[in-house]
Amino acid sequence: MNTPELTAKQMEVIRLAAEGMGLKESARALGISVDTVKDRRTLAVRKLSCKNITHAVHVAHVQGLIGGAA
């Protein structure tokens, strides 16, 4: 399986989305702007060839990029 190379920052916003955090919550948690979170999510979604952040979280999980739920 060809795994795309996401940056650590892109992975972080994917992980936070997987935990159920929205844009504002993620921005607050990371100490960055909402626009920066949006940009990182958009790039991650594109790199994973997904349609949206929910799909990207699923793909990241399936590809082993983020941990799964017990």
CSV table of N, CA, C and O in Angstrom, one decimal:
chain,number,residue,atom,x,y,z
A,1,MET,N,0.8,-1.2,0.0
A,1,MET,CA,0.0,0.0,0.0
A,1,MET,C,0.9,1.2,0.0
A,1,MET,O,1.8,1.3,0.8
A,2,ASN,N,0.6,2.2,-0.9
A,2,ASN,CA,1.4,3.4,-0.9
A,2,ASN,C,0.8,4.4,0.1
A,2,ASN,O,-0.3,4.9,0.0
A,3,THR,N,1.6,4.7,1.1
A,3,THR,CA,1.2,5.6,2.2
A,3,THR,C,1.7,7.0,1.9
A,3,THR,O,3.0,7.1,1.7
A,4,PRO,N,0.9,7.9,1.8
A,4,PRO,CA,1.3,9.3,1.5
A,4,PRO,C,2.1,9.9,2.7
A,4,PRO,O,1.9,9.4,3.9
A,5,GLU,N,3.0,10.8,2.5
A,5,GLU,CA,3.8,11.4,3.5
A,5,GLU,C,3.1,12.6,4.0
A,5,GLU,O,3.2,13.7,3.4
A,6,LEU,N,2.5,12.5,5.2
A,6,LEU,CA,1.9,13.7,5.8
A,6,LEU,C,2.9,14.3,6.8
A,6,LEU,O,3.7,13.6,7.4
A,7,THR,N,2.9,15.6,6.9
A,7,THR,CA,3.8,16.3,7.8
A,7,THR,C,3.3,16.0,9.3
A,7,THR,O,2.1,15.6,9.4
A,8,ALA,N,4.1,16.2,10.2
A,8,ALA,CA,3.7,16.0,11.6
A,8,ALA,C,2.5,16.9,12.0
A,8,ALA,O,1.6,16.5,12.7
A,9,LYS,N,2.5,18.1,11.4
A,9,LYS,CA,1.4,19.0,11.7
A,9,LYS,C,0.1,18.6,11.1
A,9,LYS,O,-0.9,18.7,11.7
A,10,GLN,N,0.2,18.0,9.9
A,10,GLN,CA,-1.0,17.5,9.2
A,10,GLN,C,-1.5,16.3,10.0
A,10,GLN,O,-2.7,16.2,10.2
A,11,MET,N,-0.6,15.5,10.5
A,11,MET,CA,-1.0,14.3,11.3
A,11,MET,C,-1.7,14.7,12.5
A,11,MET,O,-2.7,14.1,13.0
A,12,GLU,N,-1.2,15.8,13.2
A,12,GLU,CA,-1.8,16.3,14.4
A,12,GLU,C,-3.2,16.7,14.2
A,12,GLU,O,-4.1,16.4,15.0
A,13,VAL,N,-3.5,17.4,13.1
A,13,VAL,CA,-4.9,17.9,12.9
A,13,VAL,C,-5.8,16.7,12.6
A,13,VAL,O,-7.0,16.7,12.9
A,14,ILE,N,-5.2,15.7,11.9
A,14,ILE,CA,-6.0,14.5,11.6
A,14,ILE,C,-6.3,13.8,13.0
A,14,ILE,O,-7.5,13.3,13.2
A,15,ARG,N,-5.3,13.7,13.8
A,15,ARG,CA,-5.5,13.0,15.1
A,15,ARG,C,-6.6,13.7,15.9
A,15,ARG,O,-7.5,13.1,16.6
A,16,LEU,N,-6.5,15.1,16.0
A,16,LEU,CA,-7.5,15.8,16.7
A,16,LEU,C,-8.9,15.7,16.1
A,16,LEU,O,-9.9,15.6,16.9
A,17,ALA,N,-9.0,15.6,14.8
A,17,ALA,CA,-10.3,15.4,14.2
A,17,ALA,C,-10.8,14.0,14.6
A,17,ALA,O,-12.0,13.8,14.8
A,18,ALA,N,-9.9,13.0,14.6
A,18,ALA,CA,-10.3,11.7,15.0
A,18,ALA,C,-10.8,11.6,16.5
A,18,ALA,O,-11.7,10.8,16.8
A,19,GLU,N,-10.3,12.5,17.3
A,19,GLU,CA,-10.8,12.7,18.7
A,19,GLU,C,-12.1,13.4,18.8
A,19,GLU,O,-12.6,13.6,19.9
A,20,GLY,N,-12.6,13.9,17.6
A,20,GLY,CA,-13.9,14.7,17.6
A,20,GLY,C,-13.7,16.2,17.8
A,20,GLY,O,-14.7,16.9,17.9
A,21,MET,N,-12.5,16.7,17.7
A,21,MET,CA,-12.3,18.1,17.8
A,21,MET,C,-12.7,18.8,16.5
A,21,MET,O,-12.3,18.4,15.4
A,22,GLY,N,-13.4,19.9,16.6
A,22,GLY,CA,-13.7,20.8,15.5
A,22,GLY,C,-12.6,21.7,15.2
A,22,GLY,O,-11.5,21.7,15.9
A,23,LEU,N,-12.8,22.6,14.3
A,23,LEU,CA,-11.8,23.6,13.9
A,23,LEU,C,-11.3,24.5,15.0
A,23,LEU,O,-10.1,24.6,15.2
A,24,LYS,N,-12.3,25.1,15.7
A,24,LYS,CA,-12.0,26.0,16.8
A,24,LYS,C,-11.3,25.3,17.9
A,24,LYS,O,-10.3,25.8,18.5
A,25,GLU,N,-11.7,24.1,18.3
A,25,GLU,CA,-11.1,23.3,19.4
A,25,GLU,C,-9.7,22.9,19.0
A,25,GLU,O,-8.8,23.1,19.8
A,26,SER,N,-9.5,22.5,17.8
A,26,SER,CA,-8.2,22.1,17.3
A,26,SER,C,-7.2,23.3,17.3
A,26,SER,O,-6.1,23.2,17.8
A,27,ALA,N,-7.7,24.4,16.8
A,27,ALA,CA,-6.9,25.7,16.8
A,27,ALA,C,-6.5,26.1,18.2
A,27,ALA,O,-5.3,26.4,18.5
A,28,ARG,N,-7.4,26.0,19.1
A,28,ARG,CA,-7.1,26.3,20.5
A,28,ARG,C,-6.1,25.4,21.1
A,28,ARG,O,-5.2,25.8,21.8
A,29,ALA,N,-6.3,24.1,20.9
A,29,ALA,CA,-5.4,23.1,21.4
A,29,ALA,C,-4.0,23.2,20.9
A,29,ALA,O,-3.0,23.0,21.6
A,30,LEU,N,-3.9,23.6,19.6
A,30,LEU,CA,-2.6,23.8,19.0
A,30,LEU,C,-2.0,25.2,19.1
A,30,LEU,O,-0.8,25.4,18.8
A,31,GLY,N,-2.8,26.1,19.6
A,31,GLY,CA,-2.3,27.5,19.7
A,31,GLY,C,-2.0,28.1,18.3
A,31,GLY,O,-1.1,28.9,18.1
A,32,ILE,N,-2.9,27.8,17.3
A,32,ILE,CA,-2.8,28.3,16.0
A,32,ILE,C,-4.2,28.8,15.6
A,32,ILE,O,-5.2,28.6,16.2
A,33,SER,N,-4.2,29.5,14.4
A,33,SER,CA,-5.5,30.0,13.9
A,33,SER,C,-6.3,28.9,13.3
A,33,SER,O,-5.8,27.9,12.9
A,34,VAL,N,-7.6,29.2,13.2
A,34,VAL,CA,-8.6,28.3,12.6
A,34,VAL,C,-8.2,28.2,11.1
A,34,VAL,O,-8.3,27.1,10.6
A,35,ASP,N,-7.8,29.2,10.5
A,35,ASP,CA,-7.4,29.2,9.1
A,35,ASP,C,-6.2,28.2,8.9
A,35,ASP,O,-6.1,27.5,7.9
A,36,THR,N,-5.3,28.2,9.8
A,36,THR,CA,-4.1,27.3,9.7
A,36,THR,C,-4.6,25.9,9.9
A,36,THR,O,-4.1,25.0,9.1
A,37,VAL,N,-5.5,25.6,10.8
A,37,VAL,CA,-6.0,24.3,10.9
A,37,VAL,C,-6.7,23.8,9.6
A,37,VAL,O,-6.5,22.7,9.1
A,38,LYS,N,-7.5,24.7,9.0
A,38,LYS,CA,-8.2,24.4,7.8
A,38,LYS,C,-7.2,24.1,6.7
A,38,LYS,O,-7.4,23.1,5.9
A,39,ASP,N,-6.1,24.9,6.6
A,39,ASP,CA,-5.1,24.6,5.6
A,39,ASP,C,-4.5,23.3,5.8
A,39,ASP,O,-4.3,22.5,4.8
A,40,ARG,N,-4.1,22.9,7.0
A,40,ARG,CA,-3.5,21.6,7.3
A,40,ARG,C,-4.4,20.5,7.0
A,40,ARG,O,-4.0,19.5,6.4
A,41,ARG,N,-5.7,20.7,7.3
A,41,ARG,CA,-6.7,19.6,7.1
A,41,ARG,C,-6.8,19.4,5.6
A,41,ARG,O,-6.9,18.3,5.1
A,42,THR,N,-7.0,20.5,4.8
A,42,THR,CA,-7.1,20.5,3.4
A,42,THR,C,-6.0,19.7,2.7
A,42,THR,O,-6.2,18.9,1.9
A,43,LEU,N,-4.8,20.1,3.1
A,43,LEU,CA,-3.6,19.4,2.5
A,43,LEU,C,-3.6,17.9,2.9
A,43,LEU,O,-3.3,17.1,2.0
A,44,ALA,N,-3.9,17.6,4.1
A,44,ALA,CA,-4.0,16.2,4.5
A,44,ALA,C,-5.0,15.4,3.7
A,44,ALA,O,-4.8,14.3,3.3
A,45,VAL,N,-6.2,16.0,3.6
A,45,VAL,CA,-7.3,15.4,2.8
A,45,VAL,C,-6.9,15.1,1.4
A,45,VAL,O,-7.1,14.0,0.9
A,46,ARG,N,-6.2,16.1,0.8
A,46,ARG,CA,-5.7,15.9,-0.6
A,46,ARG,C,-4.7,14.8,-0.7
A,46,ARG,O,-4.8,14.0,-1.6
A,47,LYS,N,-3.7,14.8,0.2
A,47,LYS,CA,-2.7,13.8,0.2
A,47,LYS,C,-3.2,12.4,0.4
A,47,LYS,O,-2.7,11.5,-0.2
A,48,LEU,N,-4.3,12.3,1.1
A,48,LEU,CA,-4.9,11.0,1.4
A,48,LEU,C,-5.9,10.6,0.3
A,48,LEU,O,-6.6,9.6,0.3
A,49,SER,N,-6.1,11.5,-0.7
A,49,SER,CA,-7.0,11.3,-1.8
A,49,SER,C,-8.5,11.1,-1.3
A,49,SER,O,-9.2,10.2,-1.7
A,50,CYS,N,-8.8,12.0,-0.3
A,50,CYS,CA,-10.2,11.9,0.3
A,50,CYS,C,-11.1,13.0,-0.1
A,50,CYS,O,-10.6,14.0,-0.7
A,51,LYS,N,-12.3,12.9,0.3
A,51,LYS,CA,-13.3,13.9,0.0
A,51,LYS,C,-13.5,14.9,1.1
A,51,LYS,O,-13.9,16.0,0.8
A,52,ASN,N,-13.3,14.5,2.3
A,52,ASN,CA,-13.5,15.4,3.5
A,52,ASN,C,-12.7,14.8,4.6
A,52,ASN,O,-12.0,13.8,4.6
A,53,ILE,N,-12.7,15.6,5.8
A,53,ILE,CA,-11.9,15.2,6.9
A,53,ILE,C,-12.4,13.9,7.5
A,53,ILE,O,-11.5,13.1,8.0
A,54,THR,N,-13.6,13.6,7.5
A,54,THR,CA,-14.1,12.4,8.1
A,54,THR,C,-13.6,11.2,7.3
A,54,THR,O,-13.1,10.2,7.9
A,55,HIS,N,-13.6,11.3,6.0
A,55,HIS,CA,-13.0,10.3,5.1
A,55,HIS,C,-11.5,10.1,5.4
A,55,HIS,O,-11.0,9.0,5.4
A,56,ALA,N,-10.8,11.3,5.5
A,56,ALA,CA,-9.4,11.3,5.8
A,56,ALA,C,-9.1,10.6,7.1
A,56,ALA,O,-8.1,9.8,7.2
A,57,VAL,N,-9.9,10.8,8.1
A,57,VAL,CA,-9.6,10.1,9.4
A,57,VAL,C,-9.8,8.6,9.2
A,57,VAL,O,-9.0,7.8,9.7
A,58,HIS,N,-10.8,8.2,8.5
A,58,HIS,CA,-11.0,6.8,8.3
A,58,HIS,C,-9.8,6.2,7.5
A,58,HIS,O,-9.3,5.1,7.9
A,59,VAL,N,-9.4,6.8,6.4
A,59,VAL,CA,-8.3,6.3,5.7
A,59,VAL,C,-7.0,6.3,6.5
A,59,VAL,O,-6.2,5.3,6.4
A,60,ALA,N,-6.8,7.3,7.3
A,60,ALA,CA,-5.6,7.3,8.1
A,60,ALA,C,-5.6,6.2,9.1
A,60,ALA,O,-4.6,5.6,9.4
A,61,HIS,N,-6.8,5.9,9.6
A,61,HIS,CA,-6.9,4.8,10.6
A,61,HIS,C,-6.6,3.4,9.8
A,61,HIS,O,-5.8,2.6,10.3
A,62,VAL,N,-7.2,3.2,8.7
A,62,VAL,CA,-7.1,2.0,7.9
A,62,VAL,C,-5.6,1.8,7.5
A,62,VAL,O,-5.1,0.7,7.6
A,63,GLN,N,-4.9,2.9,7.2
A,63,GLN,CA,-3.5,2.8,6.7
A,63,GLN,C,-2.6,2.7,7.9
A,63,GLN,O,-1.4,2.7,7.7
A,64,GLY,N,-3.1,2.8,9.1
A,64,GLY,CA,-2.2,2.7,10.3
A,64,GLY,C,-1.5,4.0,10.6
A,64,GLY,O,-0.5,4.0,11.4
A,65,LEU,N,-2.0,5.1,10.1
A,65,LEU,CA,-1.3,6.4,10.3
A,65,LEU,C,-1.7,6.9,11.7
A,65,LEU,O,-1.0,7.7,12.3
A,66,ILE,N,-2.9,6.5,12.2
A,66,ILE,CA,-3.3,6.9,13.5
A,66,ILE,C,-3.8,5.7,14.2
A,66,ILE,O,-4.3,4.7,13.6
A,67,GLY,N,-3.8,5.7,15.5
A,67,GLY,CA,-4.2,4.5,16.3
A,67,GLY,C,-5.7,4.3,16.2
A,67,GLY,O,-6.5,5.2,16.0
A,68,GLY,N,-6.1,3.1,16.5
A,68,GLY,CA,-7.5,2.8,16.4
A,68,GLY,C,-8.2,2.8,17.8
A,68,GLY,O,-7.5,2.8,18.8
A,69,ALA,N,-9.4,2.7,17.8
A,69,ALA,CA,-10.2,2.6,19.1
A,69,ALA,C,-10.2,1.2,19.6
A,69,ALA,O,-10.1,0.3,18.8
A,70,ALA,N,-10.2,1.0,20.9
A,70,ALA,CA,-10.2,-0.3,21.4
A,70,ALA,C,-11.5,-0.9,21.4
A,70,ALA,O,-12.5,-0.3,21.2
